[in-house]
Coordinates of C-alpha atoms in Angstrom, one line a residue:
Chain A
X3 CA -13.5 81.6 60.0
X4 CA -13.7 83.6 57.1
X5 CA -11.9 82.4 53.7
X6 CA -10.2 85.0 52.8
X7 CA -8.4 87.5 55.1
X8 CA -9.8 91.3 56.9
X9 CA -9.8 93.7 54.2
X10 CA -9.3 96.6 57.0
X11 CA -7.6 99.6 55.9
X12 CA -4.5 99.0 58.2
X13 CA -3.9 95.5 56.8
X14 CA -5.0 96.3 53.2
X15 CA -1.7 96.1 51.4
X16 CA -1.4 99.2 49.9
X17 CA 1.1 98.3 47.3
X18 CA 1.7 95.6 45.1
X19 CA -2.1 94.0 44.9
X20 CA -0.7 91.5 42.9
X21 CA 1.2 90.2 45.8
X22 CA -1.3 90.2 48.2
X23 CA -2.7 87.3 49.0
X24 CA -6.3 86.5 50.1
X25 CA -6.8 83.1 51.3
X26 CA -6.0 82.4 54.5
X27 CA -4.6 78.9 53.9
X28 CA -1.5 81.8 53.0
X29 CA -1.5 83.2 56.3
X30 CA -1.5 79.5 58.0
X31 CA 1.0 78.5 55.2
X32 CA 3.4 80.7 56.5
X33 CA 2.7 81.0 60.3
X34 CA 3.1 77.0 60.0
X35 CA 7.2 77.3 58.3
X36 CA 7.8 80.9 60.7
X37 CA 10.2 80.2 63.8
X38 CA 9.9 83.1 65.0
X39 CA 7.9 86.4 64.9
X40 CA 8.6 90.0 65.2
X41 CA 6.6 91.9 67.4
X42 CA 6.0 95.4 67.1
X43 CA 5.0 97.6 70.2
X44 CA 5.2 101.4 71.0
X45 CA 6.8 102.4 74.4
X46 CA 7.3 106.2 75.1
X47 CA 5.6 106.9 71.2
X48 CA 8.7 105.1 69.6
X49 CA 8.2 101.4 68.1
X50 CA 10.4 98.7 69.6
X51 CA 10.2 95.5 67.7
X52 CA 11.8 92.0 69.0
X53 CA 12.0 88.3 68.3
X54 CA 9.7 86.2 69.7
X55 CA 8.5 82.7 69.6
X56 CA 4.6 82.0 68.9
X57 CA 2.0 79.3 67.6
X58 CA -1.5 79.7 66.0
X59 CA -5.1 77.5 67.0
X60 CA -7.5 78.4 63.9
X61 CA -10.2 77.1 66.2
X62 CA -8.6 79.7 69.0
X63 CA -11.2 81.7 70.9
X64 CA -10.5 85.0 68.8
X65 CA -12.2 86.3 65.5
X66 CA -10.7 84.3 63.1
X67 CA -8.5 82.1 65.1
X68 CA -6.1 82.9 67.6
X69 CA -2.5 83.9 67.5
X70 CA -0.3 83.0 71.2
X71 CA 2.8 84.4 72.2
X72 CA 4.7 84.6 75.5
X73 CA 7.5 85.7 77.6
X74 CA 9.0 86.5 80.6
X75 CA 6.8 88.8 83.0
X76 CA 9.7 91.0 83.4
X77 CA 9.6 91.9 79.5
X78 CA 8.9 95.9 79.5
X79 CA 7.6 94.8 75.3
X80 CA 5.0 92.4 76.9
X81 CA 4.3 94.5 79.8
X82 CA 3.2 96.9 77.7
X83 CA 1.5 95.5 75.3
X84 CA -2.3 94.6 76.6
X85 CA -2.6 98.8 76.4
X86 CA -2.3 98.9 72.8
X87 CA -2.6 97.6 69.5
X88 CA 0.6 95.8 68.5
X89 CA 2.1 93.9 65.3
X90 CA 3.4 90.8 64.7
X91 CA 5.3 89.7 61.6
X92 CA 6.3 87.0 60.2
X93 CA 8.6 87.0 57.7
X94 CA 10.0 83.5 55.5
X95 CA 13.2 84.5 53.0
X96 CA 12.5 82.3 50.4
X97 CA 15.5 83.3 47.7
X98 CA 17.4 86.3 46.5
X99 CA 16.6 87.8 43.1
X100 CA 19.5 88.9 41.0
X101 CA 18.4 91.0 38.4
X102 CA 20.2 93.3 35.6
X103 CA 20.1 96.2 37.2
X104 CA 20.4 97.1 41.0
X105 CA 16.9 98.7 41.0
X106 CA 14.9 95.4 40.1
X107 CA 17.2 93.6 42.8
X108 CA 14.6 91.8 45.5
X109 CA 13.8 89.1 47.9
X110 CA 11.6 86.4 47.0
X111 CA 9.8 86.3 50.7
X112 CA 6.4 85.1 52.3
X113 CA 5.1 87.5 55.0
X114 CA 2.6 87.9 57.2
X115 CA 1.2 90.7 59.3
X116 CA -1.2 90.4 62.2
X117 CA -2.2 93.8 64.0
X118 CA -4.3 93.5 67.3
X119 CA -4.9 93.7 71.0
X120 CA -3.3 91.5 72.9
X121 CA -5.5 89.8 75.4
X122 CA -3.9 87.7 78.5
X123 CA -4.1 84.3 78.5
X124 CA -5.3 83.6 82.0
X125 CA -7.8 80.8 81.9
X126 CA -6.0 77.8 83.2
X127 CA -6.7 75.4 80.4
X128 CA -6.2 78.1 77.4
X129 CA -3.2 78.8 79.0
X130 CA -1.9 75.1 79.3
X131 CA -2.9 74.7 75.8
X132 CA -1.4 77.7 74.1
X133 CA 2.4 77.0 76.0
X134 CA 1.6 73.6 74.2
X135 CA 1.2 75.0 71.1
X136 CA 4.1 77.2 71.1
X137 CA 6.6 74.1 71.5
X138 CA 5.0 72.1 69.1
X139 CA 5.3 74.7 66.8
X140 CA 9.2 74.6 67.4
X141 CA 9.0 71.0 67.4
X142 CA 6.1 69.3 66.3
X143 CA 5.0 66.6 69.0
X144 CA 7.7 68.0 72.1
X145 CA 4.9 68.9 74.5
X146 CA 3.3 65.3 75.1
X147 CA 6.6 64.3 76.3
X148 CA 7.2 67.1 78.7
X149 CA 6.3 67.5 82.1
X150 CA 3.3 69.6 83.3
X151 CA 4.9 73.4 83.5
X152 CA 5.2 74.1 87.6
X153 CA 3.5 77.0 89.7
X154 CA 6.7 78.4 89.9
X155 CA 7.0 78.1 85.2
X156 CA 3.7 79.6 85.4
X157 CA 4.1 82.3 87.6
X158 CA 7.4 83.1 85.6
X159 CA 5.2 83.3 82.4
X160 CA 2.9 85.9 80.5
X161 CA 0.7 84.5 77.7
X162 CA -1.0 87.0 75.4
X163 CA -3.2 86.1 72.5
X164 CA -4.2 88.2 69.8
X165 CA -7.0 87.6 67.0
X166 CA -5.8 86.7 63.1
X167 CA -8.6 88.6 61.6
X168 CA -6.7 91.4 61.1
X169 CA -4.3 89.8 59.4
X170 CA -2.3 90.2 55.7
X171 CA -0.1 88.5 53.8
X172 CA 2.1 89.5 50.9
X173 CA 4.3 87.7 49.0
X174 CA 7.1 87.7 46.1
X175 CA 7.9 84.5 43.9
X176 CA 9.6 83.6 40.6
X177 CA 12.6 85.3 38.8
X178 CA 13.8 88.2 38.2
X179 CA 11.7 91.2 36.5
X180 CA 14.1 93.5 34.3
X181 CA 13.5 96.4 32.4
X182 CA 13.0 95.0 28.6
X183 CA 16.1 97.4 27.6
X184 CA 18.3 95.7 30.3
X185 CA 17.0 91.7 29.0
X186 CA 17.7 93.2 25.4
X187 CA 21.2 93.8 26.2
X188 CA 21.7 90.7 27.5
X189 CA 25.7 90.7 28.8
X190 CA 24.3 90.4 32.2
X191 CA 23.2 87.0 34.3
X192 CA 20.1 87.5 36.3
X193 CA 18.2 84.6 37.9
X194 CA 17.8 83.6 42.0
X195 CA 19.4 81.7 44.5
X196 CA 16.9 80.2 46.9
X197 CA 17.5 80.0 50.3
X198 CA 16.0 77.1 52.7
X199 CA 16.7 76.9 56.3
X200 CA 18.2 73.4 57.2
X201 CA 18.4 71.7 61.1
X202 CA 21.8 69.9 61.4
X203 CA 21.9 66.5 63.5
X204 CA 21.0 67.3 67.5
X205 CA 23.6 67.9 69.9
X206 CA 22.8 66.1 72.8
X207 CA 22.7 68.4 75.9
X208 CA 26.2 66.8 78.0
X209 CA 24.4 66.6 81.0
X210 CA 21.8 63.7 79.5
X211 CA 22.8 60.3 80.5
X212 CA 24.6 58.5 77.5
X213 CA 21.9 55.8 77.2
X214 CA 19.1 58.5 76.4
X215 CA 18.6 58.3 72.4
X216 CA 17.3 61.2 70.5
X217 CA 13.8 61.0 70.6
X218 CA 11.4 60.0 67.1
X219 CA 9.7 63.8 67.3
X220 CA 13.1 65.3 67.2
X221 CA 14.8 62.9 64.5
X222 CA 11.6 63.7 62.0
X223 CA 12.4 67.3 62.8
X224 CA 15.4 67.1 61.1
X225 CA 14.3 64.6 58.3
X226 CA 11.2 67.1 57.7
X227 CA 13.3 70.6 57.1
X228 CA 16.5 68.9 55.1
Chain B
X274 CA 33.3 105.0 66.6
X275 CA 33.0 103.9 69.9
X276 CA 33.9 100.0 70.6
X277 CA 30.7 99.5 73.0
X278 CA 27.4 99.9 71.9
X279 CA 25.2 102.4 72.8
X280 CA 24.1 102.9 76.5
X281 CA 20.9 105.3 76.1
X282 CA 18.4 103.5 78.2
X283 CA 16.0 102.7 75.3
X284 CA 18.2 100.6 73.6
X285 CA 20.0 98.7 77.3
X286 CA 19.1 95.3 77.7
X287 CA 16.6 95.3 80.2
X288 CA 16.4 91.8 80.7
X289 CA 19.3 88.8 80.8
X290 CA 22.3 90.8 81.3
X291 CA 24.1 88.0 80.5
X292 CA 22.9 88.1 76.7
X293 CA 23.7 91.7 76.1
X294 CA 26.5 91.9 73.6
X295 CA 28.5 95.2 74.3
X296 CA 31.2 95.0 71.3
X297 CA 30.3 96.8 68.8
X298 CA 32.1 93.6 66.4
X299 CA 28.8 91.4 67.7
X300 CA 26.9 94.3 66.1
X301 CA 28.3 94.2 62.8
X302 CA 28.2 90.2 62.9
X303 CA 24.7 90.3 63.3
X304 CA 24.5 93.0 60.4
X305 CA 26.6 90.8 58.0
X306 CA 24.5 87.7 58.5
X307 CA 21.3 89.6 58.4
X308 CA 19.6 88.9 54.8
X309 CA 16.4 91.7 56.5
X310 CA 15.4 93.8 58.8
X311 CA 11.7 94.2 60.6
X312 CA 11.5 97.6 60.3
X313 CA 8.7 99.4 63.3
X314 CA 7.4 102.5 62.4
X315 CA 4.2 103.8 64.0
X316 CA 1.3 104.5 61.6
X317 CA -1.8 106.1 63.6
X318 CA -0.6 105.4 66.8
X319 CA -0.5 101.6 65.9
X320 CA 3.2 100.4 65.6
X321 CA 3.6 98.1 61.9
X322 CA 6.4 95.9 61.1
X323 CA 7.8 95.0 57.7
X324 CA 10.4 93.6 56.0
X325 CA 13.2 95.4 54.3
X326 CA 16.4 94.8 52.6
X327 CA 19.2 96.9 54.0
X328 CA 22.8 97.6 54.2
X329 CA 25.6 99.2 57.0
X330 CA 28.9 101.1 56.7
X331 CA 30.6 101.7 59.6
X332 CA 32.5 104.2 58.5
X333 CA 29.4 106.4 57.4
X334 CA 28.7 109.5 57.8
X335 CA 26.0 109.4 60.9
X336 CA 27.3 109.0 64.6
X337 CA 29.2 105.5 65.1
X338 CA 27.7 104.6 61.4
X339 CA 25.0 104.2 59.2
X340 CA 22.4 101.8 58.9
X341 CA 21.0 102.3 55.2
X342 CA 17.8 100.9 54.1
X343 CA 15.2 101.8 50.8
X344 CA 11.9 101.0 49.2
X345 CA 9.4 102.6 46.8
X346 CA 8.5 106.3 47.2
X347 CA 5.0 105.0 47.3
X348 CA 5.8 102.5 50.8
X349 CA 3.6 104.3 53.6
X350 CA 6.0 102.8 56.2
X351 CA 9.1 105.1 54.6
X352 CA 7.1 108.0 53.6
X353 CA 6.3 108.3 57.4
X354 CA 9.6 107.5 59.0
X355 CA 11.8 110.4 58.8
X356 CA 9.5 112.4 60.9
X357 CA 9.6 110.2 63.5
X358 CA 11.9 107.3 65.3
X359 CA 11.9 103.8 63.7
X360 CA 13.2 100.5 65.0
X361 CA 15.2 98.0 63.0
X362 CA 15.8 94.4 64.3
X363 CA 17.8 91.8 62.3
X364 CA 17.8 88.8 63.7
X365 CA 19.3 85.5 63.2
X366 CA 17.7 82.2 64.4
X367 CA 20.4 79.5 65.1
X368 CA 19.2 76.9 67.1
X369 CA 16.3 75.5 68.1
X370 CA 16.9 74.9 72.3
X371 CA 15.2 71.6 73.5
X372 CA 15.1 71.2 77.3
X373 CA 13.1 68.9 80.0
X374 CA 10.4 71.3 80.6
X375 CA 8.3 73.4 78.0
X376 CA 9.4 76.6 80.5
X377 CA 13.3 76.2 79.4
X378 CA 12.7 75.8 75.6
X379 CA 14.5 78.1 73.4
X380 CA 15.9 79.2 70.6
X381 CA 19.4 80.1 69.7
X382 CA 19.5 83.5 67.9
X383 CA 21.6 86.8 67.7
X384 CA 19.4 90.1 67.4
X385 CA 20.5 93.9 66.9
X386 CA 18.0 96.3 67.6
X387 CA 18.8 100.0 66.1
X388 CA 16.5 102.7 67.1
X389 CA 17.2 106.1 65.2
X390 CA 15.3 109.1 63.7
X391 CA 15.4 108.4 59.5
X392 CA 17.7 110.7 57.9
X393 CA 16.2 110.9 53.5
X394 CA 19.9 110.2 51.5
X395 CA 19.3 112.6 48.8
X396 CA 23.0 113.5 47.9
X397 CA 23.8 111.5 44.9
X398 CA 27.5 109.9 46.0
X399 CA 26.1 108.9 49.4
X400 CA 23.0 107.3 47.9
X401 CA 24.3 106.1 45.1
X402 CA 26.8 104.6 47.7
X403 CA 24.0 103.4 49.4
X404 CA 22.6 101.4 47.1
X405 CA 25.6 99.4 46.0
X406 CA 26.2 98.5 49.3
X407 CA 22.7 97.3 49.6
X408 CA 23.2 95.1 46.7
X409 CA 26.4 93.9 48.0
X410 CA 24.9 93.0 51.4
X411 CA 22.7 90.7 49.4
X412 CA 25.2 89.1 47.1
X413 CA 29.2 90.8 48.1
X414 CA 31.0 91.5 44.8
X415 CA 27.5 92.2 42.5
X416 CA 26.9 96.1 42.7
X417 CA 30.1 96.9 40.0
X418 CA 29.0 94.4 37.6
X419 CA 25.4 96.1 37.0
X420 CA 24.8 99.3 34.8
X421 CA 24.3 102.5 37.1
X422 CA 20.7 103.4 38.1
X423 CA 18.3 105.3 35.5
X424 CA 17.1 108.6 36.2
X425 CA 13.6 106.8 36.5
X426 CA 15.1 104.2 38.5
X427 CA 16.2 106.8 41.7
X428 CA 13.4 108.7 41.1
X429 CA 11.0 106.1 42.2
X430 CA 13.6 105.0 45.5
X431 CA 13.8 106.5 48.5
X432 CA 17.1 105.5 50.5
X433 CA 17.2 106.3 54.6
X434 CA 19.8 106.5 56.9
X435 CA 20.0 105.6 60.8
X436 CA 22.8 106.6 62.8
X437 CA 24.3 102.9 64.3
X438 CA 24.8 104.8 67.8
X439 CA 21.7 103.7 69.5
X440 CA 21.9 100.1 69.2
X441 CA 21.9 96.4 71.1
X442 CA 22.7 93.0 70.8
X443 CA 21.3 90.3 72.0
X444 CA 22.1 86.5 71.6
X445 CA 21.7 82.9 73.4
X446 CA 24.3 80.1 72.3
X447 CA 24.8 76.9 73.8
X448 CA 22.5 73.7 75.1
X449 CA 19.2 73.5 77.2
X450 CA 19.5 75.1 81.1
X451 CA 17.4 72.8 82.6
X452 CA 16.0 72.6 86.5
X453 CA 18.7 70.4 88.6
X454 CA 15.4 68.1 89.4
X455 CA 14.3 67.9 85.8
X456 CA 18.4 67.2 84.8
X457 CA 18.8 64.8 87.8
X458 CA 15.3 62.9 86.6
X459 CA 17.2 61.6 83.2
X460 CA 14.5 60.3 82.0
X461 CA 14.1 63.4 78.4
X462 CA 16.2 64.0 76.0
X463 CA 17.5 67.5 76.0
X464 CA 20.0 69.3 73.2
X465 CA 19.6 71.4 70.7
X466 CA 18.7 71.2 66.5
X467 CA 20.9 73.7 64.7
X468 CA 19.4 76.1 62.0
X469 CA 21.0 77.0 58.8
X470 CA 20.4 79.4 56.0
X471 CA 21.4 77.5 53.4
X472 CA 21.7 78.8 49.4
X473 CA 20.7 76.7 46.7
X474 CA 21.9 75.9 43.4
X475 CA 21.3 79.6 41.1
X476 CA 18.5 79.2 38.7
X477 CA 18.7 81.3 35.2
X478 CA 16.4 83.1 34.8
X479 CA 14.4 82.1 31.2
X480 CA 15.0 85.0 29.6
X481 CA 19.4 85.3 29.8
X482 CA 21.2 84.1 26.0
X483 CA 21.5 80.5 27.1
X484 CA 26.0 81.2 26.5
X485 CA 25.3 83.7 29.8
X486 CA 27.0 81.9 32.4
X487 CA 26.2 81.9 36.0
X488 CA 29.2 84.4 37.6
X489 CA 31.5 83.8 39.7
X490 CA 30.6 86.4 42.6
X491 CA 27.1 84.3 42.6
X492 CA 28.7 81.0 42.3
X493 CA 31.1 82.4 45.3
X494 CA 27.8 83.3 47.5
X495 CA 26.8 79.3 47.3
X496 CA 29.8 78.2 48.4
X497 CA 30.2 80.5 51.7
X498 CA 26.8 79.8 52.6
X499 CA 27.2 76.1 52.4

């Protein structure tokens, strides 16, 4: 594992250096708070991008660690995708910055970018362990308490795993940044509303039986987040 | 404007039927709630995904409306877009979806995917336009309270326009479908954990005359959102 992240040309960021950040305790930083990623592929020289769940092993097989995501075998995006080189991105809204002027308007945001080749996930024990990972990285401790997936779950399911060492992350924190003409003047507010996604209490699926409590792992969810 | 979505067979839900959206109202909910888009372009046959703030008027001048979305002249991703077909996907995460087995897990989420061919806004009512309703999207009621761009200040955006024709939605609501043995077993707790976007208190920033108080279209956005 190398400490800071692959300084290739496609995941240099190009603009803003000052935002980009090198260590890869970033990348994990916001791969850990992500629900879901955004995954770029090309089909018929047009980029399609969709949501999609996904976990991270540091100590994965890949360069660098290993990034796991998965879906439906029937998914043209996923079908396609061990062809070519495809992007996910990870993106955390962190506030809205209001400044003077319309132009200096932004998003306080973490985000990180992870360009590769997705390789299948067919090894039996990889693959248990990766559709482990991806729950407990909705829900941190879920998988112990589930049941092994069945032949028929398995069959249903394409893992893919791609490496993090082509990987970036950029970045944007703090308050607005005005022009000093527009500060000067000051008749107008500028500051930043952050923004923070909050679980609300579980809804109990109906068709539970009423004695069934909601479970410790899913209780510190919710305590975690608020 | 057409009250169904587009049916070109790039942008018909392949997969799930059931989660298609085909009112064009489920398209503009997803819009409004939206705080970015993962924009795809392709970059050297490679697709890349990044985050951008953007803004919709359905009454715009492109076919069924305009998606409108901006960055510095200097961003690779928008200096390579209009000669080619980009993707922009907003999605919305509302739930996380708990079932029996790690197969059914899910999350709750509304999605619009809108595929178009970049159209540069250079006339100076309709980008100017553009912009405000960019800002508004961000925080409603802000754009006519801020001094009108600087020469220097459009001469370093670029805004882009997408036609809203070729466009899906696709969402899941509701509890855990679970496998009648794993329902009939009773023996884990299935629901689901709610997700909010939630806006904090507005911090000043520093550098505002300390009389500047925080106004009432920001003070407005906290209360919705709560």
């Amino acid at each position: 594992m190398t400490a800071t992240l692959s300084p290739t040309a496609r995941t240099r960021v190009i603009r803003s250096h000052e935002r980009a950040e090198s260590e890869r305790s970033a990348l994990y930083d916001v791969l850990d708070s992500g629900m879901v990623a955004h995954l770029g592929v090309v089909i018929d020289a047009a980029p399609r991008v969709l949501p999609t769940v996904f976990a991270y092993d540091p100590d994965g097989p890949d360069l660098d660690g290993t990034l796991y995501f998965h879906g439906s075998v029937a998914s043209r995006s996923l079908v396609d995708a061990p062809d070519q080189t495809v992007c996910l991105t990870i993106t955390l809204v962190d506030g809205l910055v209001l400044a003077r002027s319309g132009f200096h308007h932004s998003v306080n945001y973490r985000s990180a970018v992870v360009l590769g080749n997705p390789r299948p996930v067919d090894e039996p024990a990889e693959r248990d362990r990766a559709l482990d990972l991806i729950i407990d990285h909705l829900v941190p401790g879920r998988a112990e308490t589930l049941r092994p997936p069945t032949r028929k779950d398995l069959a249903a399911t394409t893992v893919l795993a791609v490496s993090l060492h082509e990987a970036s992350v950029k970045a944007r924190a703090g308050g607005a940044n005005d022009e000093a003409f527009d500060v000067e003047a000051g008749d107008t507010w500028a500051g930043i509303v952050p923004l923070t996604v909050v679980p609300g209490a579980p809804i109990t699926n109906p068709d539970c039986p009423p004695e069934l409590e909601v479970p410790q792992h899913v209780r510190a969810l919710v305590r975690k987040r608020d």
